[in-house]
Coordinates of C-alpha atoms and ligand atoms in Angstrom, one line a residue:
X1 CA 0.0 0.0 0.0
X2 CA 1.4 3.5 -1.4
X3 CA 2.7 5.8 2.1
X4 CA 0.9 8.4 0.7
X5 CA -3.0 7.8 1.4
X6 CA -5.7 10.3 1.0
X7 CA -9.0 10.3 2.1
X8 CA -10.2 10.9 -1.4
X9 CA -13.0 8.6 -2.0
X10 CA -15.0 10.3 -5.2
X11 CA -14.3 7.7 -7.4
X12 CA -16.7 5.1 -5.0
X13 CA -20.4 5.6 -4.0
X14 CA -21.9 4.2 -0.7
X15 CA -25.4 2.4 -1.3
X16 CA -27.8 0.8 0.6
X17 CA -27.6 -2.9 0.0
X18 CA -31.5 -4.1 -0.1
X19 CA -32.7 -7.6 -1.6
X20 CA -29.8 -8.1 -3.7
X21 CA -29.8 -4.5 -4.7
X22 CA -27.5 -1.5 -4.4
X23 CA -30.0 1.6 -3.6
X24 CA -29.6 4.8 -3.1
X25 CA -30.9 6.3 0.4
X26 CA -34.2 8.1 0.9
X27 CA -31.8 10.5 2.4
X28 CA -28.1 10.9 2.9
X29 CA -25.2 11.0 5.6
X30 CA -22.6 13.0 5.8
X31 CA -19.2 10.9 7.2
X32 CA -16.4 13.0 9.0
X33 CA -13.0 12.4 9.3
X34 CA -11.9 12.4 12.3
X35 CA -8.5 13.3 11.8
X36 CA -9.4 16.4 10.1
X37 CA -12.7 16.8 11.7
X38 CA -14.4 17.6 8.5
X39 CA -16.9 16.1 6.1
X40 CA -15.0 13.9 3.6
X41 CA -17.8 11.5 1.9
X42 CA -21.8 11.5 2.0
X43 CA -23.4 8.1 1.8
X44 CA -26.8 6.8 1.2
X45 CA -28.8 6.9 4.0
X46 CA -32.1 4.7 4.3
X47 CA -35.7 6.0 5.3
X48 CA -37.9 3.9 7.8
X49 CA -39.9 2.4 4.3
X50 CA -36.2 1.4 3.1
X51 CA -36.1 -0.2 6.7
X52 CA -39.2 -2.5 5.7
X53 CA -38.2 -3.7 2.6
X54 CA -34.9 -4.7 3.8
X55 CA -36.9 -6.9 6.6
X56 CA -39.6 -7.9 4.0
X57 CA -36.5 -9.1 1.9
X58 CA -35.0 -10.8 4.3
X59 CA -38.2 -13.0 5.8
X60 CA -38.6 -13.5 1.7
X61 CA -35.5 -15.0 1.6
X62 CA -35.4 -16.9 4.5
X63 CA -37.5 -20.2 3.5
X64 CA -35.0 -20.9 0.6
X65 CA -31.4 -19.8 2.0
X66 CA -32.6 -21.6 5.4
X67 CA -33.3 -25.0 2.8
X68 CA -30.0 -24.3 1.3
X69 CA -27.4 -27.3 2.7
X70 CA -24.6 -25.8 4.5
X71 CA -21.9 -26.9 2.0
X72 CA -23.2 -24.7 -0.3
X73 CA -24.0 -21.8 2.3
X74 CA -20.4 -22.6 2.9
X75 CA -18.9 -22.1 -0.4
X76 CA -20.5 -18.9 -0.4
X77 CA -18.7 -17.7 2.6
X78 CA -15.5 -18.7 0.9
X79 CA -15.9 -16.8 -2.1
X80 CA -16.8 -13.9 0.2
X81 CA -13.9 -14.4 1.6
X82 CA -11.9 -14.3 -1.4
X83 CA -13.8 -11.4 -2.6
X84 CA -12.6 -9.5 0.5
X85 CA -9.3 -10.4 0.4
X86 CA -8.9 -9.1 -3.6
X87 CA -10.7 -5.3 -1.4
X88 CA -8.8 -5.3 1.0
X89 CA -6.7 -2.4 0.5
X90 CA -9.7 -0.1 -0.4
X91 CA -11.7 -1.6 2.8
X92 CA -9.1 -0.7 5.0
X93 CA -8.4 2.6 3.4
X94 CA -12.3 3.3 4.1
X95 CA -12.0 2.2 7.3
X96 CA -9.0 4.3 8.4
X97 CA -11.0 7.3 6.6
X98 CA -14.3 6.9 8.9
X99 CA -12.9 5.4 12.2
X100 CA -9.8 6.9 12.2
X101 CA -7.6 3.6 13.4
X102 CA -3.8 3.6 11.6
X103 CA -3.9 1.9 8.7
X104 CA -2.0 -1.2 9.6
X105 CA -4.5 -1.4 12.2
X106 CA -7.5 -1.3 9.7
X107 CA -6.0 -3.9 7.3
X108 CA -5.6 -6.5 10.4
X109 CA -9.4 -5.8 10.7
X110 CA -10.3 -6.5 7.0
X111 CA -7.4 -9.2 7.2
X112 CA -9.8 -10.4 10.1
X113 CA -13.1 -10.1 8.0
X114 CA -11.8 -13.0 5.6
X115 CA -10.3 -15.0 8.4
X116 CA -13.8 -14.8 10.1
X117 CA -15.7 -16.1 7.0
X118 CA -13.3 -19.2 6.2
X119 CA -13.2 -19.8 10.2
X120 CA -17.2 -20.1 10.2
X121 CA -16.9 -22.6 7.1
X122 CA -15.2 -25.3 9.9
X123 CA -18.7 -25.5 11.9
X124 CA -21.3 -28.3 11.7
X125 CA -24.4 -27.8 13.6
X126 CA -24.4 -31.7 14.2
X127 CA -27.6 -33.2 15.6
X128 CA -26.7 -34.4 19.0
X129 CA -28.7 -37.8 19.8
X130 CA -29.3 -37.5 24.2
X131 CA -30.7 -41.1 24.1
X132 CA -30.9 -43.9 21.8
X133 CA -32.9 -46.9 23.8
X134 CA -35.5 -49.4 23.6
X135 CA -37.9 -47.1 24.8
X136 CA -36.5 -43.9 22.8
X137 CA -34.6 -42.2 20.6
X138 CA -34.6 -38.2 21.0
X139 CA -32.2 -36.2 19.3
X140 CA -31.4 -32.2 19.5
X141 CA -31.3 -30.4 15.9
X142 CA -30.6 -26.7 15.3
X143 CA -32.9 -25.0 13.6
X144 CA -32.5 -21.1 12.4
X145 CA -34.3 -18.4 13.9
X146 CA -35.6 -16.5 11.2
X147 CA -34.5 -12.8 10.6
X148 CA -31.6 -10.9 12.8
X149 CA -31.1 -7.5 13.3
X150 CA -27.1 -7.0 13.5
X151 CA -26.7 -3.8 15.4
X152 CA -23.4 -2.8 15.7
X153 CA -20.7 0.1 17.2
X154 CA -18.3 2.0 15.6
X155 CA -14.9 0.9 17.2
X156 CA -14.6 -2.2 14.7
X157 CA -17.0 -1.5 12.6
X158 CA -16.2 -4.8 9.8
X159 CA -15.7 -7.1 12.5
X160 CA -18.1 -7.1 14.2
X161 CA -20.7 -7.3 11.7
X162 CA -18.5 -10.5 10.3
X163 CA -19.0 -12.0 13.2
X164 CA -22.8 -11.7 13.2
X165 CA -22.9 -12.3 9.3
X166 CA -21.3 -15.6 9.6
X167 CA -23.1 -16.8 12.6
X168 CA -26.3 -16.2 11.1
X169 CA -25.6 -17.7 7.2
X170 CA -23.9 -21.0 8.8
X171 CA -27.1 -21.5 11.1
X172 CA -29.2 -20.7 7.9
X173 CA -30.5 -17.2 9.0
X174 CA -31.2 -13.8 6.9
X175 CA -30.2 -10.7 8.4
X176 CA -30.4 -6.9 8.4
X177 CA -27.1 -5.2 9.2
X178 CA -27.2 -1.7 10.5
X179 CA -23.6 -0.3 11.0
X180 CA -22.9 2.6 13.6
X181 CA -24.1 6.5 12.3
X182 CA -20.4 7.5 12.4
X183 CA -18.8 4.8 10.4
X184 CA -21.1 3.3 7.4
X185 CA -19.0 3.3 4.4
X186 CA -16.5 0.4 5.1
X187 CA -19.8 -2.0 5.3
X188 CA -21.5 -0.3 2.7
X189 CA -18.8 -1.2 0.3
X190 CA -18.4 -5.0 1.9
X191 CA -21.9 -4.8 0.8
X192 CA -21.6 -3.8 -2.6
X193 CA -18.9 -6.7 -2.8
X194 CA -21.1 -9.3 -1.1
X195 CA -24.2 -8.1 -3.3
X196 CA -22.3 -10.0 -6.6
X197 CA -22.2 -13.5 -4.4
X198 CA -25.0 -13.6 -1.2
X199 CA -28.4 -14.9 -2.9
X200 CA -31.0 -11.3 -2.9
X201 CA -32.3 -10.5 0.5
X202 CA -29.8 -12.8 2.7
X203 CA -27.5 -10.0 4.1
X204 CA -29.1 -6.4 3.7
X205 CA -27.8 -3.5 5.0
X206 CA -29.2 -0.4 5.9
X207 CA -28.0 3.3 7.7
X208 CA -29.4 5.7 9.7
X209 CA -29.0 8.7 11.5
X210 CA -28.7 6.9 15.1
X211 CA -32.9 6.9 14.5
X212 CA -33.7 3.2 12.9
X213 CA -32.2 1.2 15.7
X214 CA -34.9 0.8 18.0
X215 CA -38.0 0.5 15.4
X216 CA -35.7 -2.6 14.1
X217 CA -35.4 -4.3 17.3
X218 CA -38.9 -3.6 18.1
X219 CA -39.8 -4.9 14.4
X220 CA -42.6 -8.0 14.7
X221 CA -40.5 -9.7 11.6
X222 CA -37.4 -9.8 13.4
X223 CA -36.9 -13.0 15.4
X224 CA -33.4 -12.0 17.2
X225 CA -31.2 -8.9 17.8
X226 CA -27.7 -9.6 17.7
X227 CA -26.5 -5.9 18.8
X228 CA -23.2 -4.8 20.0
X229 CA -23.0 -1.6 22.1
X230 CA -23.3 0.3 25.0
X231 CA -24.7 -0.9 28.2
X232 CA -27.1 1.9 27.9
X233 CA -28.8 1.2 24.2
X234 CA -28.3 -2.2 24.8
X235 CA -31.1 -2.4 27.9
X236 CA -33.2 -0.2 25.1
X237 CA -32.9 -2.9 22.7
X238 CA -33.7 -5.4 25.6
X239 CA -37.3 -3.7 26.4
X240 CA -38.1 -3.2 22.8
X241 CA -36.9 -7.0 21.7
X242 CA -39.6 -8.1 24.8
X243 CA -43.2 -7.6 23.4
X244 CA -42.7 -10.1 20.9
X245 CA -39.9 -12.0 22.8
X246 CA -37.2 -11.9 20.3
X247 CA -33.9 -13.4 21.5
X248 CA -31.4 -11.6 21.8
X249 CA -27.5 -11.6 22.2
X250 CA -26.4 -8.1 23.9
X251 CA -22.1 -7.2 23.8
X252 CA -22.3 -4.5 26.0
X253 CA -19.6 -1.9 27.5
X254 CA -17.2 -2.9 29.9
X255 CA -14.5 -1.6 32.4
X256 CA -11.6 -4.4 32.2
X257 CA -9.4 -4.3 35.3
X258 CA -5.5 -5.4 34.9
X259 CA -3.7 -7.0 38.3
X260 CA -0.6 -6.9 38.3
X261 CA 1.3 -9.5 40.5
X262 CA 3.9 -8.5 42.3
X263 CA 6.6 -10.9 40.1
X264 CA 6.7 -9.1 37.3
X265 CA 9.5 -7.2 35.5
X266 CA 7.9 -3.7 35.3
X267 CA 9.6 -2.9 32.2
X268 CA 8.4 -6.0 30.2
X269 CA 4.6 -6.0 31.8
X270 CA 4.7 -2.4 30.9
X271 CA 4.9 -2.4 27.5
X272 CA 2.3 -5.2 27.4
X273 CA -0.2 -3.5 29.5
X274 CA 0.3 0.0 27.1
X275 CA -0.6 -2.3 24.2
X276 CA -3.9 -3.4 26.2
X277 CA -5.0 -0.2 27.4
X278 CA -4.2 1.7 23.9
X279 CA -4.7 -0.4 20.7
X280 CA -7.8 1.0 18.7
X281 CA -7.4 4.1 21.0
X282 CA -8.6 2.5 23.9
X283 CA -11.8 2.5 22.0
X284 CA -12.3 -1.6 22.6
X285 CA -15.3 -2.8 24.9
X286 CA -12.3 -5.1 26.2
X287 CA -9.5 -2.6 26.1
X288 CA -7.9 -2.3 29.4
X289 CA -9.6 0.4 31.1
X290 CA -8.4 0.4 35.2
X291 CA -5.0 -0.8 36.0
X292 CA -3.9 -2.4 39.9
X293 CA -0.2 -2.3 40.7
X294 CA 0.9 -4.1 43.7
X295 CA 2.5 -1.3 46.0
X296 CA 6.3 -2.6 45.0
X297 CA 5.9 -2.3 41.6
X298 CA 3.4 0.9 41.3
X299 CA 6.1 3.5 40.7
X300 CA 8.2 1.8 38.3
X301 CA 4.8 0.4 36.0
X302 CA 3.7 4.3 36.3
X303 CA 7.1 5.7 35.6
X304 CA 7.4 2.9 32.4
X305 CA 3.9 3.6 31.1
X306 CA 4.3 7.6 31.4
X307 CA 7.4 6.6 29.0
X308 CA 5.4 4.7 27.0
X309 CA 2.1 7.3 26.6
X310 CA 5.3 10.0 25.9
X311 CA 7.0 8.2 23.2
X312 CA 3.5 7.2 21.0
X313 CA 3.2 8.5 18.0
X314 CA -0.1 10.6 17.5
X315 CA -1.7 11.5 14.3
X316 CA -3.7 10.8 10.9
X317 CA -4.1 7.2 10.7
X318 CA -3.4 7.4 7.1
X319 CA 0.2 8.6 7.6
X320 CA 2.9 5.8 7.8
X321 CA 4.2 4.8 11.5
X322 CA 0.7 6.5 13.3
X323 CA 0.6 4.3 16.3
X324 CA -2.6 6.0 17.8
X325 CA -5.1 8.2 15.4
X326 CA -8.1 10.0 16.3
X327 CA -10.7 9.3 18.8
X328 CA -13.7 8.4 16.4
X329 CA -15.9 11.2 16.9
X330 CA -16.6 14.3 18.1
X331 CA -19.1 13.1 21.1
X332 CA -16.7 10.7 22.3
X333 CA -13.8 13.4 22.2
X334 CA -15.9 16.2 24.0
X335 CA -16.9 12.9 26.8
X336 CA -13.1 12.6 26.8
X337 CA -12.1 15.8 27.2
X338 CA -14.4 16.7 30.1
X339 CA -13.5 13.4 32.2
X340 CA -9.9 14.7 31.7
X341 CA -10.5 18.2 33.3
X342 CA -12.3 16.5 35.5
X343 CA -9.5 14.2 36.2
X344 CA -7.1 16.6 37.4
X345 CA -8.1 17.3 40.9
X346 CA -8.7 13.4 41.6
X347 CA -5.3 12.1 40.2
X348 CA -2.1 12.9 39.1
X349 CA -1.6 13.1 35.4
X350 CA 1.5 11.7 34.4
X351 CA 1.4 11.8 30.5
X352 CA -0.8 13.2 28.4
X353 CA -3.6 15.1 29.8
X354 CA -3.8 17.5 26.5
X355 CA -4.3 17.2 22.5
X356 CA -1.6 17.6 19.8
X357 CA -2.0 20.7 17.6
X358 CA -3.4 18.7 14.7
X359 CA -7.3 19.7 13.4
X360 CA -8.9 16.4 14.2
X361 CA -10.5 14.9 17.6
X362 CA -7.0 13.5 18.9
X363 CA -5.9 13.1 22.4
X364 CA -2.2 12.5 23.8
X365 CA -2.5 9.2 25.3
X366 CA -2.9 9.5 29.0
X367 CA -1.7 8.1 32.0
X368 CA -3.1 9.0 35.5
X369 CA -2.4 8.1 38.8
X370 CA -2.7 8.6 42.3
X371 CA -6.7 8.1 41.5
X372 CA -9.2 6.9 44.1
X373 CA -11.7 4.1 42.7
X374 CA -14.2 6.2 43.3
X375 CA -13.1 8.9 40.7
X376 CA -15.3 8.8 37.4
X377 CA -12.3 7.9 35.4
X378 CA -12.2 4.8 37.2
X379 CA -16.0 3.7 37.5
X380 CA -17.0 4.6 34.5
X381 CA -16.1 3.2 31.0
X382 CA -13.9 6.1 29.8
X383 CA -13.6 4.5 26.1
X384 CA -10.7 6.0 24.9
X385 CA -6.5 7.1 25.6
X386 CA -7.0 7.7 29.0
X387 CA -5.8 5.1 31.5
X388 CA -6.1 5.0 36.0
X389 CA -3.3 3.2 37.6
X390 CA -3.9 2.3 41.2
X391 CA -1.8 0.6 43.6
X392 CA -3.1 -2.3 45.7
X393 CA -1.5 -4.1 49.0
X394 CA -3.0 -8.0 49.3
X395 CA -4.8 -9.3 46.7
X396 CA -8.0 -10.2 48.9
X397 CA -8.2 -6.4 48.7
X398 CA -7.5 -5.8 44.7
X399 CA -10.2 -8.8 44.3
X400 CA -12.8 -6.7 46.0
X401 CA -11.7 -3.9 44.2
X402 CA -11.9 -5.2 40.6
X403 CA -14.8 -6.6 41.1
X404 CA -16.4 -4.0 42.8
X405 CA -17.7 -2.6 39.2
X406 CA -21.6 -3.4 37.6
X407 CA -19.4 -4.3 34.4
X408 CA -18.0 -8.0 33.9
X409 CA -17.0 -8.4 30.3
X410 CA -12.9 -9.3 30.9
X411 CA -10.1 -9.1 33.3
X412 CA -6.6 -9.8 33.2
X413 CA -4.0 -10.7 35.6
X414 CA -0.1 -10.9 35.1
X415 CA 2.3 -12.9 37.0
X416 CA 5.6 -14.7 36.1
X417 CA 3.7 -17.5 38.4
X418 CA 0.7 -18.9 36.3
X419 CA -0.6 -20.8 39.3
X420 CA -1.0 -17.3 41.5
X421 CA -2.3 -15.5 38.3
X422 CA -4.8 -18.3 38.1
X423 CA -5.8 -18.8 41.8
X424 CA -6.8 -14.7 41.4
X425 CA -8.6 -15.2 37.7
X426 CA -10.8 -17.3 39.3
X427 CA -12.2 -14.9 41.5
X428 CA -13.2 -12.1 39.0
X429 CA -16.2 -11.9 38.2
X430 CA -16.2 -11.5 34.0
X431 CA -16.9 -13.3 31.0
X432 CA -13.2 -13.5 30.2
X433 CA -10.2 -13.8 32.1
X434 CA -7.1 -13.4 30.5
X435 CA -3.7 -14.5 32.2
X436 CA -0.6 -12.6 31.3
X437 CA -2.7 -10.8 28.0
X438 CA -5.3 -8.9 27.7
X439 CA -8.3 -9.1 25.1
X440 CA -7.2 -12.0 23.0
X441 CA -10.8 -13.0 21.1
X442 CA -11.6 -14.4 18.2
X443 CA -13.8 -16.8 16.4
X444 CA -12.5 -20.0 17.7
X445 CA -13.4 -18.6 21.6
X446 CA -16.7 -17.9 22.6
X447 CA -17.1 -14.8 24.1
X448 CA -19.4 -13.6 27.1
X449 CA -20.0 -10.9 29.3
X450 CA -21.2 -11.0 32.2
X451 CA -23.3 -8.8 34.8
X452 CA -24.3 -5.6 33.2
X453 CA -21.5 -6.0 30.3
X454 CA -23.5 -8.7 28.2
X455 CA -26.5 -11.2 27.9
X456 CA -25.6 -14.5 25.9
X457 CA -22.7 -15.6 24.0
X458 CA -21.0 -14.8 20.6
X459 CA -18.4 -16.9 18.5
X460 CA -17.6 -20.5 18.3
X461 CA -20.2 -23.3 18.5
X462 CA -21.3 -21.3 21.8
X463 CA -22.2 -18.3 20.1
X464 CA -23.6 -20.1 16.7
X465 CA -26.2 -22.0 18.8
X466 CA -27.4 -18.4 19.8
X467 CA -28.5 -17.9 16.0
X468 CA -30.8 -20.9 16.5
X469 CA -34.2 -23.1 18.1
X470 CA -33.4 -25.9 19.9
X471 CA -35.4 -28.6 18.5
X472 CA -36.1 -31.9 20.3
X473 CA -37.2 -34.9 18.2
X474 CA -38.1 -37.4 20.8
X475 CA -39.4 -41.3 19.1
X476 CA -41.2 -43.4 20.9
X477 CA -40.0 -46.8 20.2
X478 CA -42.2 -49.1 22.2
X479 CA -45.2 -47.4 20.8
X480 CA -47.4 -49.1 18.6
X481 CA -49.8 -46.6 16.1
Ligands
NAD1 P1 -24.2 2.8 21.1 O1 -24.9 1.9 22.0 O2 -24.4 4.2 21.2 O3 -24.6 2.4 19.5 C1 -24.5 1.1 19.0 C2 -25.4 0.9 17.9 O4 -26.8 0.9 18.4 C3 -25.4 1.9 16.8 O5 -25.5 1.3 15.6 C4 -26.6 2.8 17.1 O6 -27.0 3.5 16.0 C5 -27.6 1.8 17.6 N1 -28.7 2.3 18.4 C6 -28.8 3.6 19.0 N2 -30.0 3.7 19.6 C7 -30.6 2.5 19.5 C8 -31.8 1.9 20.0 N3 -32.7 2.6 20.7 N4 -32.1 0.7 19.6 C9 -31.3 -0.1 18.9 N5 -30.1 0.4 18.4 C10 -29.8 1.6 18.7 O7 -22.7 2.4 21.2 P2 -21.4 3.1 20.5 O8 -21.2 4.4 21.1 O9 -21.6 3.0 19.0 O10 -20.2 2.0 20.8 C11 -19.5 2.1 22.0 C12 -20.0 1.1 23.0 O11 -20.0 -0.2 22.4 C13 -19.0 1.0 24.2 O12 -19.8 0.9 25.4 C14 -18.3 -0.4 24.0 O13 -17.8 -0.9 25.1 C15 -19.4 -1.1 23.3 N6 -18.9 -2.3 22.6 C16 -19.0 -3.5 23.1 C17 -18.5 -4.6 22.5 C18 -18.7 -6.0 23.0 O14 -18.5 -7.0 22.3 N7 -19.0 -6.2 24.3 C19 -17.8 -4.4 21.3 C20 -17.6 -3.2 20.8 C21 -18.1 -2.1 21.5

């Protein structure tokens, strides 16, 4: 890919992918950059009318692609693959454009995209025979729900749709995307590459202008809501999936706590713990988001992370050797910005703290400390470069302390001793624990979150059986009709 990138995109147009079609909005959307903070593209845009006919196209498609066998919904999923992979430098281009993530960055997410179809394509949904006697033979089978709503954020805005895409065509499911306001165009285009291989109606995809969410997950067609969000719109979609008792998978916020042992080399965790915190701009639902030191260590992890948060290289995520690019928009900077003002009379900032003079919504990454648990930075889910270190003395105490939080999507703890680390993990309360990483995912792992962080599962066998009915056949053997 050339060093020079642009965020030039008139040679492409962004539609609306409905039944097999590329359409043109009933309205349209402006998309910023967020490095410069201006408007760089508009993009089609659909009405609530464009919203039913991309549901009535997907329940019209579901009694054929649902009859479809899965090796042939499988060798769709490959070609898609393939088709992604020949894109992927435009995709990621896109991606950098809208999201702002540094370009190396956004082609390890479209790099993931293609990964995530061929991944799905190693699933059966085998039927699963509980009993096989004189008396009986009952056997589970899998059968697909009907139309999903994919409702999804804008921090990865390819993945995470993959990841609903592919659970729902393997378990023989139609589906209506809806990408994040801020960051349509990457999908849109997947969709115009998709729309010359998915069967019309399969996959549709819609935008909006943050006003079509909640009339899709309230829609009578729509059997399940597969949304990923905040914690916030995510009990929204929860009430609104209930009248018609849809089922639904919820990926929520979170607010991942780090323990650190007090075995490690500070230097080494440091630059581990800096990755966790900062990758995507802090702007993961499990980025590291609250940091606990044992006492020994505190200063030198604070004094190696301040280096760290110093030495990062800030800026357009189109320019070569950007470690960390924009925050992704301009409500997410100004929520940054205040809990940073706000931040300096309950902790010591230690790096960061202000912006670079560049036009876009950046932020120095930021390291505070000193910072009671009570502070905002700490309870809340601050989503971005900003990151609480606190020291801890027993780890009864740091225990109480992580879990001390209405979030429980993932922990980590780091320890040259795996056996400690692992005696702690087991006391957190989260859907993941990692030990001696932080936020390793991926299709092959399911992935939950628990209290208020997530309902149900996603990825892996786990997740898949989420996208479908249980369906017991149970034969009576010993009965004569
Ligand atoms: P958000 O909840 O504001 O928006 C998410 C999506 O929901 C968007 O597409 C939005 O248009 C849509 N939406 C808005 N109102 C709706 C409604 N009433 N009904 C249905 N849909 C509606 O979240 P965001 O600000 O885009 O993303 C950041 C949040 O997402 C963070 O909290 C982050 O932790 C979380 N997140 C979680 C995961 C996970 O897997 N757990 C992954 C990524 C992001």
């Amino acid at each position: 890919m050339s060093a020079q990138l642009t965020n030039d995109v008139s040679s492409l147009s962004f539609d609306l992918l409905i039944n097999g079609q590329l359409v043109a909005g009933s309205r349209t959307l402006d998309v910023i950059d967020p490095a410069t903070a201006k408007v760089f593209t508009t993009c089609a845009c659909a009405s609530e009318d464009q919203l039913e006919q991309a549901i009535t196209a997907a329940k019209a498609a579901f009694p054929a692609w649902s009859a479809t066998p899965l090796d042939k919904r499988k060798e769709i999923m490959l070609q898609m693959a393939e088709a992604i992979d020949a894109e992927a430098e435009t995709l990621a281009r896109l991606l950098t454009c809208e999201q702002g993530k540094p370009i190396a960055e956004a082609l390890g997410e479209v790099g993931g995209v293609s990964y995530f179809l061929r991944h799905y394509t190693n699933y059966d949904l085998p039927i699963e025979v509980i009993e096989d006697s004189e008396l009986r033979h009952i056997a589970i089978h899998r059968a697909p729900l009907g139309v999903v709503a994919a409702i999804v954020p804008w921090n990865f805005p390819l993945l995470t749709a993959i990841s609903k895409i592919c659970s729902a065509m393997i378990t023989g499911n139609t589906m209506v995307l809806k990408p994040a306001p801020t960051t349509p165009i990457a999908t849109l285009h997947m969709g115009r590459i998709f729309s010359q291989i998915i069967p019309p109606g399969v996959i549709n995809i819609v935008t909006d202008q943050n006003d079509l969410g909640g009339i899709l997950s309230s829609h009578p067609d729509i059997n399940k809501v597969a949304f990923t969000g905040s914690t916030a719109t995510g009990s929204k979609v929860m009430a609104s999936a209930s009248a018609s008792l849809k089922r639904v998978t919820l990926e929520l916020g979170g607010n991942d706590t780090g323990i650190v042992l007090d075995d490690c080399d500070p230097a080494v965790v440091s630059e581990k713990l800096f990755a966790a915190a900062f990758g995507n701009n802090g702007q993961i639902c499990i980025a590291l988001k609250r940091l606990y030191v044992h006492e020994s260590q505190y200063d030198a992890v604070c004094h190696y992370l301040a280096e760290l948060a110093n030495g990062a290289v800030v800026g357009s995520g189109l320019v070569a050797g950007t470690q960390l690019g924009p925050v992704q928009n301009r409500m997410q900077y100004d929520k940054l910005k205040k809990l940073i003002e706000r931040t300096r009379s309950e902790g010591t900032i230690i790096a960061g703290g202000d912006s670079p003079d560049l036009p876009g919504y950046f932020i120095n990454p930021t390291i505070v400390r000193d910072i009671a648990d009570d502070a905002a930075l700490v309870t809340e889910e601050q989503f971005g470069p900003v990151l609480p270190v606190m020291s801890y003395s027993s780890l009864d105490e740091v225990v109480a302390r992580a879990n001390d939080t209405s979030f429980g999507l993932g922990n980590s703890v780091w320890s040259s001793d795996a056996g400690r680390a692992a005696a702690v993990a087991m006391q957190l309360e989260s859907g993941s624990v990692w030990i001696n990483k932080h936020g390793d995912i991926g299709p092959d792992t399911p992935f939950a979150g628990a209290k208020m962080s997530g309902v149900g599962v996603e990825m892996a066998e786990h997740g898949l059986l989420e996208f479908t009915q249980m369906k017991v056949i149970n034969l009576g053997k010993d009965i004569a009709v």
